[in-house]
Coordinates of C-alpha atoms in Angstrom, one line a residue:
X1 CA -12.9 23.0 -3.7
X2 CA -13.7 26.1 -1.6
X3 CA -12.1 29.0 -3.4
X4 CA -11.9 31.0 -0.2
X5 CA -9.3 28.5 1.0
X6 CA -7.2 28.6 -2.2
X7 CA -4.1 30.7 -2.5
X8 CA -1.3 31.3 -5.0
X9 CA 2.0 29.9 -3.8
X10 CA 5.2 32.0 -4.1
X11 CA 8.3 30.3 -5.4
X12 CA 10.3 28.6 -2.7
X13 CA 13.3 30.3 -1.1
X14 CA 16.7 29.1 -2.2
X15 CA 17.8 26.4 0.2
X16 CA 20.8 27.6 2.2
X17 CA 22.1 24.4 3.8
X18 CA 22.8 20.8 3.3
X19 CA 20.3 20.0 6.0
X20 CA 17.6 21.8 4.1
X21 CA 18.5 19.9 0.9
X22 CA 18.1 16.7 2.9
X23 CA 14.8 17.8 4.2
X24 CA 13.3 18.1 0.7
X25 CA 15.1 15.2 -1.0
X26 CA 17.4 17.2 -3.3
X27 CA 17.7 20.3 -5.4
X28 CA 14.9 19.2 -7.8
X29 CA 12.1 19.7 -5.3
X30 CA 9.9 22.6 -6.1
X31 CA 6.5 23.9 -5.1
X32 CA 4.6 25.1 -8.2
X33 CA 2.4 28.2 -8.5
X34 CA -1.2 27.3 -8.5
X35 CA -4.6 27.4 -6.8
X36 CA -4.3 24.3 -4.6
X37 CA -3.9 24.8 -0.8
X38 CA -0.3 25.2 0.1
X39 CA -0.3 22.2 2.5
X40 CA -1.6 20.0 -0.3
X41 CA 1.3 21.0 -2.5
X42 CA 3.7 20.3 0.3
X43 CA 2.0 16.9 0.9
X44 CA 2.4 16.0 -2.8
X45 CA 6.1 16.9 -2.7
X46 CA 6.7 14.8 0.4
X47 CA 4.8 11.9 -1.2
X48 CA 7.2 12.1 -4.1
X49 CA 10.1 11.7 -1.7
X50 CA 8.4 8.5 -0.4
X51 CA 7.6 7.3 -3.9
X52 CA 11.1 7.8 -5.5
X53 CA 12.9 6.3 -2.6
X54 CA 14.5 9.5 -1.3
X55 CA 13.0 8.5 2.1
X56 CA 13.0 4.8 2.8
X57 CA 10.7 2.7 5.1
X58 CA 11.7 3.2 8.8
X59 CA 13.7 6.4 8.1
X60 CA 13.5 9.3 10.5
X61 CA 12.3 12.4 8.7
X62 CA 13.9 15.8 9.2
X63 CA 12.1 18.0 11.7
X64 CA 9.2 20.1 10.6
X65 CA 11.2 23.3 10.8
X66 CA 14.0 21.7 8.7
X67 CA 11.5 20.6 6.0
X68 CA 9.8 24.0 6.2
X69 CA 13.1 25.8 5.7
X70 CA 13.9 23.7 2.7
X71 CA 10.6 24.4 1.0
X72 CA 10.2 28.1 2.0
X73 CA 7.0 27.5 3.9
X74 CA 5.9 27.7 7.5
X75 CA 6.3 24.8 9.9
X76 CA 2.5 24.8 10.4
X77 CA 2.0 24.1 6.7
X78 CA 4.4 21.2 6.9
X79 CA 2.7 19.9 10.1
X80 CA -0.7 19.9 8.3
X81 CA 0.8 18.0 5.4
X82 CA 2.3 15.4 7.7
X83 CA -0.9 15.1 9.6
X84 CA -2.6 13.9 6.5
X85 CA 0.3 11.5 5.7
X86 CA 0.0 10.2 9.2
X87 CA -3.8 9.7 8.9
X88 CA -3.1 7.7 5.7
X89 CA -0.5 5.5 7.5
X90 CA 2.3 6.7 5.3
X91 CA 4.3 8.1 8.2
X92 CA 4.3 7.3 11.9
X93 CA 4.6 9.9 14.6
X94 CA 6.4 8.8 17.8
X95 CA 6.2 11.0 20.8
X96 CA 9.6 12.4 21.7
X97 CA 11.3 10.7 18.8
X98 CA 10.0 12.3 15.6
X99 CA 8.3 11.2 12.5
X100 CA 9.2 8.1 10.6
X101 CA 8.4 6.6 7.2
X102 CA 5.9 3.8 7.8
X103 CA 7.1 0.2 7.3
X104 CA 4.8 -2.5 6.0
X105 CA 5.3 -4.6 9.1
X106 CA 2.8 -7.2 10.1
X107 CA 1.0 -5.1 12.6
X108 CA 0.4 -2.3 10.2
X109 CA -0.8 -4.6 7.4
X110 CA -3.0 -6.5 9.9
X111 CA -5.0 -3.4 10.8
X112 CA -4.9 -1.6 7.4
X113 CA -5.1 -4.3 4.8
X114 CA -6.1 -7.6 6.3
X115 CA -9.8 -7.8 7.2
X116 CA -10.5 -11.5 7.8
X117 CA -10.8 -12.0 11.5
X118 CA -11.3 -15.2 13.4
X119 CA -14.7 -15.4 15.1
X120 CA -12.9 -15.3 18.4
X121 CA -12.2 -11.7 17.7
X122 CA -8.4 -11.8 18.1
X123 CA -6.6 -10.4 15.1
X124 CA -3.8 -12.6 13.8
X125 CA -1.6 -12.3 10.7
X126 CA -2.1 -15.3 8.4
X127 CA 0.6 -17.6 7.3
X128 CA 1.3 -17.9 3.6
X129 CA 2.3 -20.8 1.3
X130 CA 3.3 -19.9 -2.2
X131 CA 2.1 -22.4 -4.8
X132 CA 3.4 -20.9 -8.0
X133 CA 5.0 -17.7 -9.4
X134 CA 5.1 -17.3 -13.2
X135 CA 5.4 -14.7 -16.0
X136 CA 2.3 -14.3 -18.1
X137 CA 0.7 -11.8 -20.5
X138 CA -2.0 -9.5 -19.2
X139 CA -5.6 -10.3 -20.1
X140 CA -8.0 -7.6 -20.9
X141 CA -9.4 -7.7 -17.3
X142 CA -5.9 -7.6 -15.8
X143 CA -4.8 -4.7 -18.1
X144 CA -7.9 -2.7 -17.2
X145 CA -7.3 -3.1 -13.5
X146 CA -3.6 -2.4 -13.5
X147 CA -3.7 0.4 -16.1
X148 CA -1.3 -1.4 -18.5
X149 CA -1.6 -2.5 -22.1
X150 CA -3.2 -5.8 -23.0
X151 CA -0.6 -8.6 -23.3
X152 CA 1.9 -6.6 -21.2
X153 CA 4.2 -8.9 -19.1
X154 CA 2.8 -9.6 -15.6
X155 CA 3.7 -11.8 -12.7
X156 CA 1.0 -14.3 -11.7
X157 CA 1.2 -15.6 -8.1
X158 CA -0.9 -18.3 -6.5
X159 CA -0.8 -19.0 -2.8
X160 CA -2.8 -20.3 0.1
X161 CA -3.1 -18.5 3.5
X162 CA -3.7 -20.2 6.8
X163 CA -5.3 -18.9 10.0
X164 CA -4.5 -21.0 13.1
X165 CA -2.9 -23.6 10.8
X166 CA -6.1 -24.1 8.7
X167 CA -6.1 -23.2 5.0
X168 CA -8.8 -20.5 4.7
X169 CA -7.8 -18.2 1.8
X170 CA -6.9 -19.0 -1.8
X171 CA -5.2 -16.0 -3.5
X172 CA -4.4 -15.1 -7.1
X173 CA -2.1 -12.1 -7.3
X174 CA -1.1 -10.3 -10.5
X175 CA 1.7 -7.7 -10.6
X176 CA 3.0 -5.5 -13.5
X177 CA 6.4 -7.0 -14.3
X178 CA 7.7 -3.5 -15.0
X179 CA 7.4 -2.6 -11.3
X180 CA 8.7 -5.9 -10.0
X181 CA 11.5 -7.1 -12.3
X182 CA 12.9 -10.5 -11.4
X183 CA 10.3 -11.3 -8.7
X184 CA 9.4 -14.4 -10.6
X185 CA 12.8 -15.9 -9.6
X186 CA 11.6 -16.1 -6.0
X187 CA 9.6 -19.3 -5.9
X188 CA 9.1 -19.1 -2.2
X189 CA 8.0 -15.5 -1.6
X190 CA 7.9 -14.1 1.9
X191 CA 4.6 -14.1 3.8
X192 CA 4.5 -10.3 4.0
X193 CA 4.4 -9.4 0.4
X194 CA 3.8 -5.7 0.9
X195 CA 7.0 -5.4 3.0
X196 CA 8.8 -7.3 0.2
X197 CA 7.5 -4.9 -2.4
X198 CA 8.7 -1.9 -0.4
X199 CA 12.1 -3.3 0.7
X200 CA 13.2 -4.9 -2.6
X201 CA 11.4 -2.8 -5.3
X202 CA 10.7 0.6 -3.7
X203 CA 7.0 0.1 -4.2
X204 CA 5.1 1.1 -1.1
X205 CA 1.4 0.2 -1.0
X206 CA -0.5 3.2 0.2
X207 CA -4.1 2.3 -0.3
X208 CA -6.4 -0.1 -2.1
X209 CA -10.0 -0.5 -3.3
X210 CA -11.9 -3.7 -2.6
X211 CA -15.0 -5.4 -3.9
X212 CA -16.7 -8.2 -2.0
X213 CA -18.9 -10.9 -3.6
X214 CA -20.4 -14.2 -2.7
X215 CA -19.1 -17.0 -4.9
X216 CA -19.0 -20.8 -5.0
X217 CA -15.8 -22.7 -4.5
X218 CA -14.4 -24.1 -7.8
X219 CA -12.6 -27.4 -8.0
X220 CA -9.1 -25.8 -7.4
X221 CA -10.2 -23.9 -4.3
X222 CA -12.1 -26.9 -2.9
X223 CA -9.0 -29.0 -3.2
X224 CA -6.7 -26.4 -1.6
X225 CA -9.0 -25.3 1.2
X226 CA -10.5 -28.6 2.1
X227 CA -14.1 -27.7 1.2
X228 CA -16.6 -29.1 -1.2
X229 CA -17.0 -27.9 -4.7
X230 CA -19.7 -25.3 -4.9
X231 CA -19.5 -24.4 -1.2
X232 CA -20.4 -20.7 -0.5
X233 CA -17.3 -18.5 -0.2
X234 CA -16.4 -14.8 0.2
X235 CA -14.4 -13.3 -2.6
X236 CA -12.4 -10.2 -2.0
X237 CA -11.0 -8.4 -5.0
X238 CA -8.5 -5.7 -4.4
X239 CA -6.5 -3.3 -6.5
X240 CA -3.6 -1.9 -4.5
X241 CA -2.0 1.4 -5.4
X242 CA 1.5 2.8 -4.7
X243 CA 2.2 6.1 -3.0
X244 CA 2.2 7.8 -6.4
X245 CA -1.2 6.4 -7.3
X246 CA 0.0 3.8 -9.7
X247 CA -1.9 0.5 -9.6
X248 CA 0.7 -2.0 -8.3
X249 CA -1.3 -5.2 -7.6
X250 CA -4.5 -7.0 -8.4
X251 CA -5.4 -9.6 -5.9
X252 CA -8.4 -11.9 -5.8
X253 CA -8.8 -13.7 -2.4
X254 CA -11.5 -16.5 -2.0
X255 CA -12.1 -17.0 1.7
X256 CA -13.6 -19.9 3.7
X257 CA -15.5 -18.1 6.4
X258 CA -16.9 -20.9 8.5
X259 CA -14.8 -19.7 11.5
X260 CA -13.9 -16.2 10.4
X261 CA -15.5 -13.0 9.2
X262 CA -14.7 -9.9 7.2
X263 CA -14.4 -6.8 9.5
X264 CA -14.7 -3.3 8.2
X265 CA -14.4 -0.4 10.6
X266 CA -16.3 2.7 9.5
X267 CA -15.0 6.1 10.7

């Protein structure tokens, strides 16, 4: 980090109004002394509000001056923090209306998290069909990816996804049961899982890491996707993280790409 851009942060002013308390999510919000840029500290505090449910998906945020007054910083500092949250798709800015907490609606997920595109080029959100939802114990691989202890309880989900009515993706999804208590009781999970995580469990998926690999279809995948055993497939392995950086999901998707492709937009 460039030390010329670092600064020590004075303690915040005492909040004087209920509106200011709303702006920061309660009396417990504090900016700590330190050598990180001030806007980064503000960003982290605002992310805590998203993570702990103080601000819910779709909610209109207080104005920049209100947030600034609550934290004892300048509106410009708050604006810079919100700019980064907007770039990360955690908040949505709407001209003339204000800044809102992002929802995991289909359009957002389609452009941020779903990369398999029909060769025609038109983006479409896939349909989902849940095959099974069960409680299991974390294997060593699962534990490593989700940052939990071996044999910790997890939720194992298997489903097939369809594009234009054709089965094209076989998914195995593993969740820490501690983050999603009771989700195993929902045998027919909604198509939009990330919206479900956010609305029902307060877990908002903020980012993910993916690894792509060529694999051969196993017997199970061949049966479910209507391909031959051993047919070349694209495997996409993803670890998804919540706003607070906690691993929330491990997903392995095996994709039939005879009429679709994986699109990555580099910026």
